[in-house]
Tab-separated table of C-alpha atoms in Angstrom:
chain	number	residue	atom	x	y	z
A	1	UNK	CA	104.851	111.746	82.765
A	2	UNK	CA	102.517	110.363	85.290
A	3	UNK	CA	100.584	113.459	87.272
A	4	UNK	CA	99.970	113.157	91.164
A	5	UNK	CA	96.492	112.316	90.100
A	6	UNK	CA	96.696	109.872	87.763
A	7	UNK	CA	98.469	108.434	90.508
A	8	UNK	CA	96.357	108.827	93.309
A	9	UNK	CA	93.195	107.639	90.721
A	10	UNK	CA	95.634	103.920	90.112
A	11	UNK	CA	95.893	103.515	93.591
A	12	UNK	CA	91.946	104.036	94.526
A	13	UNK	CA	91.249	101.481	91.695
A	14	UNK	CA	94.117	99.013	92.710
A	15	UNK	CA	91.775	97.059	95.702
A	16	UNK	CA	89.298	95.067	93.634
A	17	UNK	CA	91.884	93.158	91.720
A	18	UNK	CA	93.307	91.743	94.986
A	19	UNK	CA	90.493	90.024	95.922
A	20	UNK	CA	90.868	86.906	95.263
A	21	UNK	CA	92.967	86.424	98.392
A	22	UNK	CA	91.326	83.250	99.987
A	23	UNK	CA	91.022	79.479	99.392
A	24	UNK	CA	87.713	78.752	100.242
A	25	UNK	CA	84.849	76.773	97.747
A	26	UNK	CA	81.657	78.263	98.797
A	27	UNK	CA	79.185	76.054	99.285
A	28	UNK	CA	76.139	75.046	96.775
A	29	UNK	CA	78.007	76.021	93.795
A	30	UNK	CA	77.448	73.729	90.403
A	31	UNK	CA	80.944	72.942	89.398
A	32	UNK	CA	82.469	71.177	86.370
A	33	UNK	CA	84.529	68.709	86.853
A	34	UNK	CA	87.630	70.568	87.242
A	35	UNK	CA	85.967	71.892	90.447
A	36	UNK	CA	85.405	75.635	88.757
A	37	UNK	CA	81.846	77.147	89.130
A	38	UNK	CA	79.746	76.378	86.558
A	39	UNK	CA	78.554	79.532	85.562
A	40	UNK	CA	76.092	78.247	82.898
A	41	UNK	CA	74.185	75.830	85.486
A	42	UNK	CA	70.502	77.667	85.813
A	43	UNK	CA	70.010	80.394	88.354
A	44	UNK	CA	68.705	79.836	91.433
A	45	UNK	CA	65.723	80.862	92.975
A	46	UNK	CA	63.892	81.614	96.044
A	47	UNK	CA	60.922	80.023	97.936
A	48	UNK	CA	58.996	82.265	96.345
A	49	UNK	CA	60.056	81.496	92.994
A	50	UNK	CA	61.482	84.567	91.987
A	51	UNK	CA	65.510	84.335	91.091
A	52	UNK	CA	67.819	84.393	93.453
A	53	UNK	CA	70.191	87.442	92.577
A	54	UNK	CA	71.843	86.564	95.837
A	55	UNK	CA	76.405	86.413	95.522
A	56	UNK	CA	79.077	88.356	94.494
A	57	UNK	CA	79.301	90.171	91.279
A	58	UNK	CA	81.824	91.747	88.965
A	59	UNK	CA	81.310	94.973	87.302
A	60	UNK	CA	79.530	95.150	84.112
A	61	UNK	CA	82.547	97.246	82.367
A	62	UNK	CA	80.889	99.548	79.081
A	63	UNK	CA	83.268	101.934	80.432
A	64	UNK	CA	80.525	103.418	82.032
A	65	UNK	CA	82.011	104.257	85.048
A	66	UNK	CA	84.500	107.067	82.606
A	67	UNK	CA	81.769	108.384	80.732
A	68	UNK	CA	77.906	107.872	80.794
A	69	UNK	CA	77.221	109.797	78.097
A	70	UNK	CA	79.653	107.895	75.231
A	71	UNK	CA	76.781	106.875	73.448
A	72	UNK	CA	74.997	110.401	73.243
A	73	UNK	CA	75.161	113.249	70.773
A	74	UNK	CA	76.916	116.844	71.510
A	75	UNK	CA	73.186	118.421	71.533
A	76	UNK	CA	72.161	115.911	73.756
A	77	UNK	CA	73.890	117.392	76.870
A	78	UNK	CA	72.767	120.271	78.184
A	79	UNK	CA	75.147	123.304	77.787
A	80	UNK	CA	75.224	124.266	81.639
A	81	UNK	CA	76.081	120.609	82.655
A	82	UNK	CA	79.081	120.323	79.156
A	83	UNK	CA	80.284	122.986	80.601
A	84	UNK	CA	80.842	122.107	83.928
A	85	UNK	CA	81.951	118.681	82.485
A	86	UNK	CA	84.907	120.366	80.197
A	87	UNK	CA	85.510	122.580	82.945
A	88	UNK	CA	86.452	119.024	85.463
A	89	UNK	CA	88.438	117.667	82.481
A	90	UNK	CA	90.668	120.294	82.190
A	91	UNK	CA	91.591	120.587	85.613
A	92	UNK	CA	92.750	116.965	86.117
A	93	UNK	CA	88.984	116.054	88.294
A	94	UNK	CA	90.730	117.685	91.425
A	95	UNK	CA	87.857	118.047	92.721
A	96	UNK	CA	85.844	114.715	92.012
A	97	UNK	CA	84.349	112.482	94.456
A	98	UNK	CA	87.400	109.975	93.923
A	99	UNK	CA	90.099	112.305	95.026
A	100	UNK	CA	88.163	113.833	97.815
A	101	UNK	CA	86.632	110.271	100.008
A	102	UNK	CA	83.439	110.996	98.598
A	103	UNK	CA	80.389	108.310	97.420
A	104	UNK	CA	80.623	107.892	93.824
A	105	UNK	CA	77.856	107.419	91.580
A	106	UNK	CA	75.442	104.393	91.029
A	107	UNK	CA	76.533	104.192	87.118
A	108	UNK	CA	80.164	103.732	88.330
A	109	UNK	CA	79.659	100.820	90.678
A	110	UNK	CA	77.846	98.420	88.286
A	111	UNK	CA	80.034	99.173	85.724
A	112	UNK	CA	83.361	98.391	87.938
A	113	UNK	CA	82.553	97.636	91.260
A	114	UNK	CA	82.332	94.251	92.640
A	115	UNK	CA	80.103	94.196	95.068
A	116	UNK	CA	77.952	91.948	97.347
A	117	UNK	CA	73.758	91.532	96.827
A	118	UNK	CA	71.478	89.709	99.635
A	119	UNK	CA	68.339	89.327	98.876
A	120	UNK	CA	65.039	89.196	101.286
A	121	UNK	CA	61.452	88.882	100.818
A	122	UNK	CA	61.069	92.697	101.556
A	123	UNK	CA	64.616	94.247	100.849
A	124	UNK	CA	67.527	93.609	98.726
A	125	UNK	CA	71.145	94.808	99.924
A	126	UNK	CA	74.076	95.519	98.268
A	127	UNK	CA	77.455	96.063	99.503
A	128	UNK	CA	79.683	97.548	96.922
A	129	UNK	CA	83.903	97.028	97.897
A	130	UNK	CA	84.784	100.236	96.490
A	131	UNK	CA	85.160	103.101	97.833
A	132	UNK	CA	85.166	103.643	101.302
A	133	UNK	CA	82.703	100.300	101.426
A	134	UNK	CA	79.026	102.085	100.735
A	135	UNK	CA	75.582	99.915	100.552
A	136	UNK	CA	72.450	100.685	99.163
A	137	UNK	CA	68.938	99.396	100.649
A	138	UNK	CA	66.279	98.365	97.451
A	139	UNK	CA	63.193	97.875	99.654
A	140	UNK	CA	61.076	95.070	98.039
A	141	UNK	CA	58.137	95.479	100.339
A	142	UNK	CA	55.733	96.722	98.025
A	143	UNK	CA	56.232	100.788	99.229
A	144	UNK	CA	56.762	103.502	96.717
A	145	UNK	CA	59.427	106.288	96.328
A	146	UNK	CA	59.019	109.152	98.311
A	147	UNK	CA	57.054	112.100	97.525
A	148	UNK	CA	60.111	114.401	98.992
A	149	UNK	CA	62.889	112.643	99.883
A	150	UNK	CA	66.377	114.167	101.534
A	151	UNK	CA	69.039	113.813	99.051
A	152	UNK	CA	71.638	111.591	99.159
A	153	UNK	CA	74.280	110.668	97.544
A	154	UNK	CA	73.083	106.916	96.007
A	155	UNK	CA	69.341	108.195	96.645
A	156	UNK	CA	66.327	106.173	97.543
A	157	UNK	CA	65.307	102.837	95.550
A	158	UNK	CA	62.298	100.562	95.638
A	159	UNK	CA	61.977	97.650	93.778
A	160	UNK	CA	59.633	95.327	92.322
A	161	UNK	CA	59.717	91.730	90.060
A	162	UNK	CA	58.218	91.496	86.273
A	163	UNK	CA	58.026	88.102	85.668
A	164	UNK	CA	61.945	86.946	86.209
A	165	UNK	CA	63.230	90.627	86.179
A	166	UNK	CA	64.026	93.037	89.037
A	167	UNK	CA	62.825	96.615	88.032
A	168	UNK	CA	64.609	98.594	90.544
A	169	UNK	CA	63.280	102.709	90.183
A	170	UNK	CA	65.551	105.466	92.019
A	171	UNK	CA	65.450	108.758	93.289
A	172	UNK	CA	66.115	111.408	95.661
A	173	UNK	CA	69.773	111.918	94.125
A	174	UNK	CA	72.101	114.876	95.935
A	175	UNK	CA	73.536	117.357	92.929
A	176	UNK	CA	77.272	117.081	94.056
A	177	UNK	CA	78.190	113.657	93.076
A	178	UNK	CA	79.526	112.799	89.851
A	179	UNK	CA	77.887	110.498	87.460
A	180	UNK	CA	81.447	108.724	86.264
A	181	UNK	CA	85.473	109.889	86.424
A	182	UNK	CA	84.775	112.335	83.699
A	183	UNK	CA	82.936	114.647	85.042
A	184	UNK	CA	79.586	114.318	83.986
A	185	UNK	CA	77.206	116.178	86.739
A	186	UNK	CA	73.898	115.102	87.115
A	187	UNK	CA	70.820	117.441	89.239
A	188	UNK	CA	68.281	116.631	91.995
A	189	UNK	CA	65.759	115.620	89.379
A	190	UNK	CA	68.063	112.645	88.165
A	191	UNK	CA	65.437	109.168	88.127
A	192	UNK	CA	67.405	105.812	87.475
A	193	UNK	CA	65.571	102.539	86.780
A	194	UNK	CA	68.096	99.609	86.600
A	195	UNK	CA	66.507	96.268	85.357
A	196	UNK	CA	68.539	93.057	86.544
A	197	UNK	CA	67.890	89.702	85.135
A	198	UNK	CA	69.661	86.723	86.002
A	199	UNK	CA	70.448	84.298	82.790
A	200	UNK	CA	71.833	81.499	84.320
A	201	UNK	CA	73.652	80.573	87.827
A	202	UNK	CA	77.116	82.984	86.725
A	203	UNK	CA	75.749	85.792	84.559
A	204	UNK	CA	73.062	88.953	85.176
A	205	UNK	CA	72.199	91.532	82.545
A	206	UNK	CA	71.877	94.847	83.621
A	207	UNK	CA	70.347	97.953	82.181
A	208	UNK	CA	69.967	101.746	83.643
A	209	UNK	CA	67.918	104.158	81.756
A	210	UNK	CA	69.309	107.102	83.390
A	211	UNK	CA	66.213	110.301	82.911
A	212	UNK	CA	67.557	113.757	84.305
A	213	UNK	CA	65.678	116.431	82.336
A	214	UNK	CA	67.781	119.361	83.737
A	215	UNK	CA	71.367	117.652	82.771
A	216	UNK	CA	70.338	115.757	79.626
A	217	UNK	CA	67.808	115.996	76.853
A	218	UNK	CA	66.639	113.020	76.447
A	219	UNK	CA	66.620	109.696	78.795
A	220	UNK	CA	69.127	107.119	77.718
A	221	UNK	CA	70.062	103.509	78.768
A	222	UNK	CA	73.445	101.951	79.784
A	223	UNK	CA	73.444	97.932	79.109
A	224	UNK	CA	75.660	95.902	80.432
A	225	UNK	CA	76.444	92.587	82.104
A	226	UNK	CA	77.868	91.573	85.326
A	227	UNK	CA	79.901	88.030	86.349
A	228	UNK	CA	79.655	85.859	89.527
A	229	UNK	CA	82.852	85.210	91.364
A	230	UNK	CA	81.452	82.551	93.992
A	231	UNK	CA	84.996	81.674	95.496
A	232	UNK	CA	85.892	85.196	97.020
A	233	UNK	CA	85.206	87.916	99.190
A	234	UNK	CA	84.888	92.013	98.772
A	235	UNK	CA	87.252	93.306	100.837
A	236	UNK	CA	87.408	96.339	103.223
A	237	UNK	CA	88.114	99.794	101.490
A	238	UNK	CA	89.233	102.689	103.073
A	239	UNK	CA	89.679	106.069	101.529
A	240	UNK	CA	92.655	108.328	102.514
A	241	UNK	CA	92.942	109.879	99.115
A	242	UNK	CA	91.883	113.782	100.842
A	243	UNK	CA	95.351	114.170	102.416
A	244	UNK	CA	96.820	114.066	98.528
A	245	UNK	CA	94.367	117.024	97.540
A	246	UNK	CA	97.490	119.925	98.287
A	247	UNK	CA	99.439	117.754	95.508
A	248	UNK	CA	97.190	117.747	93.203
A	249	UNK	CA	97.982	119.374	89.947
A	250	UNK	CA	95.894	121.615	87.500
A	251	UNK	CA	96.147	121.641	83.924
A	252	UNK	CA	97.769	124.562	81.295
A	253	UNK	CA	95.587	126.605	79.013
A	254	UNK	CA	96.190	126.957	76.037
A	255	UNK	CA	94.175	129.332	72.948
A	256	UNK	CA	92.177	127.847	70.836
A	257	UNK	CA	93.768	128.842	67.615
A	258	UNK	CA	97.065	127.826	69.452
A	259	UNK	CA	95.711	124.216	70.016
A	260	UNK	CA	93.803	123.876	66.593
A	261	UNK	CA	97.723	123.797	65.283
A	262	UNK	CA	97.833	120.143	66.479
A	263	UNK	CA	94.389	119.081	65.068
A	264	UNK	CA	95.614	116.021	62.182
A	265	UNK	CA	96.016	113.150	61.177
A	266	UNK	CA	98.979	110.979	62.712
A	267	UNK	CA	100.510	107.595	61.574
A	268	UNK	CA	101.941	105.249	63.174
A	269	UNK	CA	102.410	102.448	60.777
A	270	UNK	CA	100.678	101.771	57.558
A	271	UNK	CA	96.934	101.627	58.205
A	272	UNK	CA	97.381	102.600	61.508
A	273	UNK	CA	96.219	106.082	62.561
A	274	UNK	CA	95.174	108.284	65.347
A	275	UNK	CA	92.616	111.389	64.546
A	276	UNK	CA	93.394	114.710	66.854
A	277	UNK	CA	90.957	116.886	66.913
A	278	UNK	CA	90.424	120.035	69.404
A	279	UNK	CA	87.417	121.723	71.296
A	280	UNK	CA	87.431	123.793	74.365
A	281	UNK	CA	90.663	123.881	75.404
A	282	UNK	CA	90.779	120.181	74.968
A	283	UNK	CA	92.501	117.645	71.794
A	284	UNK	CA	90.212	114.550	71.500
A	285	UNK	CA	91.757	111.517	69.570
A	286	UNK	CA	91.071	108.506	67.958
A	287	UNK	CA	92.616	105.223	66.850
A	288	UNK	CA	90.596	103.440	64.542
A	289	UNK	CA	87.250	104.673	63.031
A	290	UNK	CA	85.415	102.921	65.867
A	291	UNK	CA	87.601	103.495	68.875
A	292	UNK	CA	86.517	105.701	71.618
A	293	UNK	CA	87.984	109.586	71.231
A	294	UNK	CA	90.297	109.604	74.822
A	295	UNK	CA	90.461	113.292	75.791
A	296	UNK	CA	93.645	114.669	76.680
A	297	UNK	CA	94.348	117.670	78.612
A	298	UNK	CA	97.284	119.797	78.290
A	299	UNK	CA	100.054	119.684	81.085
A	300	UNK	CA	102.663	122.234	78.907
A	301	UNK	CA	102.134	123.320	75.184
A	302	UNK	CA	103.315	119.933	74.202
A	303	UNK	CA	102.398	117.220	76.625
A	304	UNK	CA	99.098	115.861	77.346
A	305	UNK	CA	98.077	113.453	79.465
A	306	UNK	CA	94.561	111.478	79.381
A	307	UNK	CA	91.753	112.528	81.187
A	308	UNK	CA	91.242	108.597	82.612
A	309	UNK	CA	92.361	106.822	85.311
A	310	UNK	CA	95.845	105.412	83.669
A	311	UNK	CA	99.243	106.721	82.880
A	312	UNK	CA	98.335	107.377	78.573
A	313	UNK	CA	100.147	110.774	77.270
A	314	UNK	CA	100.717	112.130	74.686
A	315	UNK	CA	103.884	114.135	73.597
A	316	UNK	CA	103.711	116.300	70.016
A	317	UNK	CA	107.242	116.865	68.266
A	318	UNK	CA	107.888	120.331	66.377
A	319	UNK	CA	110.978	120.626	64.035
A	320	UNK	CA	112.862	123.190	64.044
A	321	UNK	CA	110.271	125.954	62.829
A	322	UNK	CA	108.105	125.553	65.414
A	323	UNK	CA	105.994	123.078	63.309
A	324	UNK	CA	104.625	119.813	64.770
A	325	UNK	CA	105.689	116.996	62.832
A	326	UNK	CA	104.592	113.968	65.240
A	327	UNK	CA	103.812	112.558	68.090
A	328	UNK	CA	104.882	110.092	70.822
A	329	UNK	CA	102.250	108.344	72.446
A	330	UNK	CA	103.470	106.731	76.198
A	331	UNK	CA	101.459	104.309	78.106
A	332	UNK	CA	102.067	101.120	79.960
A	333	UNK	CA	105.649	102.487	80.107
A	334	UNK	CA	105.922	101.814	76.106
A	335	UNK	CA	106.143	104.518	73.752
A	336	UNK	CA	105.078	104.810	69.975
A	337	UNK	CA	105.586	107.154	67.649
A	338	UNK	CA	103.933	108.632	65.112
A	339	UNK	CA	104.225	110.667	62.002
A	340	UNK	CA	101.731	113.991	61.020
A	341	UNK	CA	100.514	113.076	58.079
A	342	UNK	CA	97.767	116.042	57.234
A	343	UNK	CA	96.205	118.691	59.003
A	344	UNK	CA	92.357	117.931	60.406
């Protein structure tokens, strides 16, 4: 039940977990006595004194890089950029940076990417692996942002130390990128300040307050924390995924008194239950009270597939009547079923 997409999306993410493909110690790394990297020896730091964010890091997960806005209310979205977002969900993100060779968004690389940072007295690289290799230039040199800067896709960033954290502020974003996989959009007046601090020699904190009047009502913060993995390399990425964009499929729509029918409450085993609920043109659901709602898009009146970057779908079984009376949940090539237990 896998769509071209969901495909193509599995391949572009497939790179960073072959990375560890050399047998090298680098050098200057506390290790325990089993010769692994002791991650809890203190940071490092420069001449200077200020810590050395210098190494390789993994992605700070949160999810982030699916949805930004998981943490914010319905009215805290503006209705234009919803919309649009709702609009990219249902038709399978054909046309998202991902599926098209296109940069994606500063959000999604620190919350998956592993990437590369040097650090210099007056500018801090990073090299992200992921995709289609892109860097970003923090200038440290005491300048500020722009007045009127051209817009680019990871915009312009200046940084600048607070005692042991890196305050890095960011501007001068393009409006065509997307902020993570599910469509979030973001406008030219988008301002990110990402503060790094590094705890000890193999862990960084990281949070981006994310401020973008015209898409969002208020300014909000994404916290995570990203990993050192001092015994590899990021590799080379190249994006093909463009020539795949004739295969790639749309969704179905369906009514919204048509889809309301499979709104409920679905069991799969005592205590175990998955909420459906349905907006839009779209049936959100929910294991657990505090799982994440997954949103599903319809492929035919009665399978769905996820709106995320794996193979999860979601087949509803009607008796003989028409009426549903379950559903079959498929991913990771298992399947589970599930019995309607009351209407939602």
């Amino acid at each position: 039940m896998k769509s071209s997409l969901t495909i193509l999306a599995a391949a572009a993410f497939a790179l960073p977990a072959l990375a560890q493909w050399i047998d090298f110690k680098a050098p200057g790394v506390p290790r325990l006595s089993d010769g692994k990297p002791n991650l809890s020896a203190p940071a490092p730091r420069t001449a200077d004194g200020k810590p050395d964010l210098s190494g390789i890091w993994r992605g700070g997960g949160g999810r982030y890089d699916y949805d930004v806005a998981q943490n914010l209310k319905p009215d805290e979205i503006q209705p234009w950029a919803e919309a649009i977002r709702q609009e990219r969900v249902a038709d399978f993100r054909k046309d998202s940076p991902l599926a098209r060779c296109l940069p994606v968004s500063l959000p999604f690389h620190n919350s998956r990417d592993l990437s590369r940072i040097v650090q210099s007295p007056g500018v801090i690289v990073i090299l992200y692996e992921s995709p289609n290799s892109p860097h970003r230039t923090i200038f440290t040199d005491g300048r500020d942002l722009p007045k009127d800067p051209s817009p680019t896709w990871l915009g312009y960033s200046v940084g600048r130390w607070d005692g042991d954290t890196l305050i890095v502020d960011s501007a001068g974003f393009n409006d065509k990128g997307w902020l993570d996989v599910g469509g979030h959009p973001n406008s030219e007046a988008l301002r990110i300040t990402e503060r790094y601090r590094r705890r000890d020699f193999g862990h960084m904190e990281l949070q981006m307050t994310l401020d973008d009047p015209k898409a969002f009502t208020k300014s909000f913060t994404l916290r995570m924390e990203k990993t050192l993995s001092p015994d590899t390399e990021i590799l080379e990425d190249v994006c093909e995924n463009e020539r795949d964009r004739g295969h790639l499929e749309s969704g179905v729509k369906i009514s919204p008194a048509e889809l309301a029918k499979y709104a409920g409450v679905y069991e799969f085993s005592p205590g175990r239950q998955a909420v459906v609920t349905a907006s839009n043109g779209l049936l959100y659901v929910q294991e657990g009270p505090n799982a994440a709602k997954i949103v599903y898009v319809p492929r035919s009146e009665t399978n769905f597939l996820a709106s995320t970057v794996n193979d999860d779908a979601i087949e509803f079984v009607k008796d003989g009547r028409g009426a549903i009376t379950g559903l079959i949940r498929h991913a990771g090539g298992a399947e589970r079923k599930a019995m309607r237990k009351a209407d939602h």
